[in-house]
PDB file of C-alpha atoms and ligand atoms in Angstrom:
ATOM      1  CA  MET A   1     108.217  91.207 108.371  1.00  0.00           C
ATOM      2  CA  ILE A   2     106.643  94.164 106.693  1.00  0.00           C
ATOM      3  CA  ASP A   3     103.678  95.784 108.383  1.00  0.00           C
ATOM      4  CA  PRO A   4     101.149  96.088 105.558  1.00  0.00           C
ATOM      5  CA  THR A   5      99.718  99.272 107.003  1.00  0.00           C
ATOM      6  CA  SER A   6     103.001 101.145 106.942  1.00  0.00           C
ATOM      7  CA  ASP A   7     104.779 102.741 104.050  1.00  0.00           C
ATOM      8  CA  ILE A   8     107.207 100.519 102.217  1.00  0.00           C
ATOM      9  CA  GLY A   9     110.445 101.614 100.706  1.00  0.00           C
ATOM     10  CA  GLU A  10     112.061 103.827 103.296  1.00  0.00           C
ATOM     11  CA  ASP A  11     114.191 101.270 105.082  1.00  0.00           C
ATOM     12  CA  VAL A  12     115.127  98.465 102.739  1.00  0.00           C
ATOM     13  CA  ASP A  13     118.341  96.697 101.937  1.00  0.00           C
ATOM     14  CA  GLU A  14     119.266  94.286  99.172  1.00  0.00           C
ATOM     15  CA  SER A  15     117.721  91.251 100.878  1.00  0.00           C
ATOM     16  CA  THR A  16     114.333  92.800 101.585  1.00  0.00           C
ATOM     17  CA  ALA A  17     114.097  95.142  98.625  1.00  0.00           C
ATOM     18  CA  PRO A  18     111.056  94.806  96.394  1.00  0.00           C
ATOM     19  CA  THR A  19     111.549  93.964  92.733  1.00  0.00           C
ATOM     20  CA  CYS A  20     110.160  95.876  89.805  1.00  0.00           C
ATOM     21  CA  HIS A  21     107.053  94.141  88.477  1.00  0.00           C
ATOM     22  CA  THR A  22     107.997  94.985  84.899  1.00  0.00           C
ATOM     23  CA  CYS A  23     111.733  94.382  84.632  1.00  0.00           C
ATOM     24  CA  GLY A  24     112.490  92.409  87.799  1.00  0.00           C
ATOM     25  CA  LYS A  25     115.203  94.781  88.986  1.00  0.00           C
ATOM     26  CA  LYS A  26     115.776  95.094  92.718  1.00  0.00           C
ATOM     27  CA  ILE A  27     114.564  98.446  93.936  1.00  0.00           C
ATOM     28  CA  VAL A  28     117.081  99.728  96.454  1.00  0.00           C
ATOM     29  CA  GLN A  29     117.246 103.450  97.152  1.00  0.00           C
ATOM     30  CA  GLU A  30     115.621 104.088  93.802  1.00  0.00           C
ATOM     31  CA  PRO A  31     114.535 107.752  93.695  1.00  0.00           C
ATOM     32  CA  ASN A  32     111.982 107.177  90.937  1.00  0.00           C
ATOM     33  CA  HIS A  33     110.462 104.153  92.658  1.00  0.00           C
ATOM     34  CA  ARG A  34     106.711 103.897  92.046  1.00  0.00           C
ATOM     35  CA  VAL A  35     104.249 101.852  94.077  1.00  0.00           C
ATOM     36  CA  VAL A  36     100.727 100.947  93.033  1.00  0.00           C
ATOM     37  CA  SER A  37      98.489  99.897  95.914  1.00  0.00           C
ATOM     38  CA  TRP A  38      95.012  98.470  96.118  1.00  0.00           C
ATOM     39  CA  ILE A  39      92.772  96.793  98.654  1.00  0.00           C
ATOM     40  CA  ASP A  40      92.171  93.092  98.100  1.00  0.00           C
ATOM     41  CA  GLU A  41      89.722  91.447 100.496  1.00  0.00           C
ATOM     42  CA  GLY A  42      90.619  93.883 103.226  1.00  0.00           C
ATOM     43  CA  GLU A  43      94.371  93.620 102.731  1.00  0.00           C
ATOM     44  CA  ILE A  44      96.595  96.166 101.059  1.00  0.00           C
ATOM     45  CA  ASP A  45      98.572  94.817  98.133  1.00  0.00           C
ATOM     46  CA  HIS A  46     101.342  96.572  96.297  1.00  0.00           C
ATOM     47  CA  LEU A  47     103.193  96.394  93.052  1.00  0.00           C
ATOM     48  CA  HIS A  48     106.555  98.080  92.752  1.00  0.00           C
ATOM     49  CA  PHE A  49     108.118  99.716  89.734  1.00  0.00           C
ATOM     50  CA  CYS A  50     111.597 101.161  89.495  1.00  0.00           C
ATOM     51  CA  ASP A  51     110.472 104.220  87.550  1.00  0.00           C
ATOM     52  CA  ASP A  52     107.645 105.787  85.565  1.00  0.00           C
ATOM     53  CA  GLU A  53     108.695 103.977  82.418  1.00  0.00           C
ATOM     54  CA  CYS A  54     108.231 100.563  83.997  1.00  0.00           C
ATOM     55  CA  ARG A  55     105.025 101.769  85.607  1.00  0.00           C
ATOM     56  CA  ALA A  56     103.729 102.843  82.201  1.00  0.00           C
ATOM     57  CA  SER A  57     104.720  99.469  80.717  1.00  0.00           C
ATOM     58  CA  TRP A  58     102.555  97.594  83.189  1.00  0.00           C
ATOM     59  CA  SER A  59      99.421  96.108  81.666  1.00  0.00           C
ATOM     60  CA  GLY A  60      97.364  97.063  84.702  1.00  0.00           C
ATOM     61  CA  LYS A  61      96.754  93.414  85.526  1.00  0.00           C
ATOM     62  CA  ARG A  62      97.232  92.521  89.166  1.00  0.00           C
ATOM     63  CA  PRO A  63      99.216  89.338  89.819  1.00  0.00           C
ATOM     64  CA  ASN A  64      96.456  87.590  91.769  1.00  0.00           C
ATOM     65  CA  GLN A  65      93.718  88.154  89.226  1.00  0.00           C
TER      66      GLN A  65
HETATM   67 ZN1   ZN B   1     111.686  98.315  86.218  1.00  0.00          ZN
END
């Protein structure tokens, strides 16, 4: 269970690791990990990217829109 108000990415293992929104790679101890956050109806949502390249490849479209 991830607390949505806390930072994500510091204490993950293979089973709980986020996946890159662009390429689908598991992000485990990825130094160039990028997270995009926004508020959706009072809740914080995130998208994860393994690096700047995948972040730049993102269309900007959020998955629930
Ligand atoms: Zn990626």
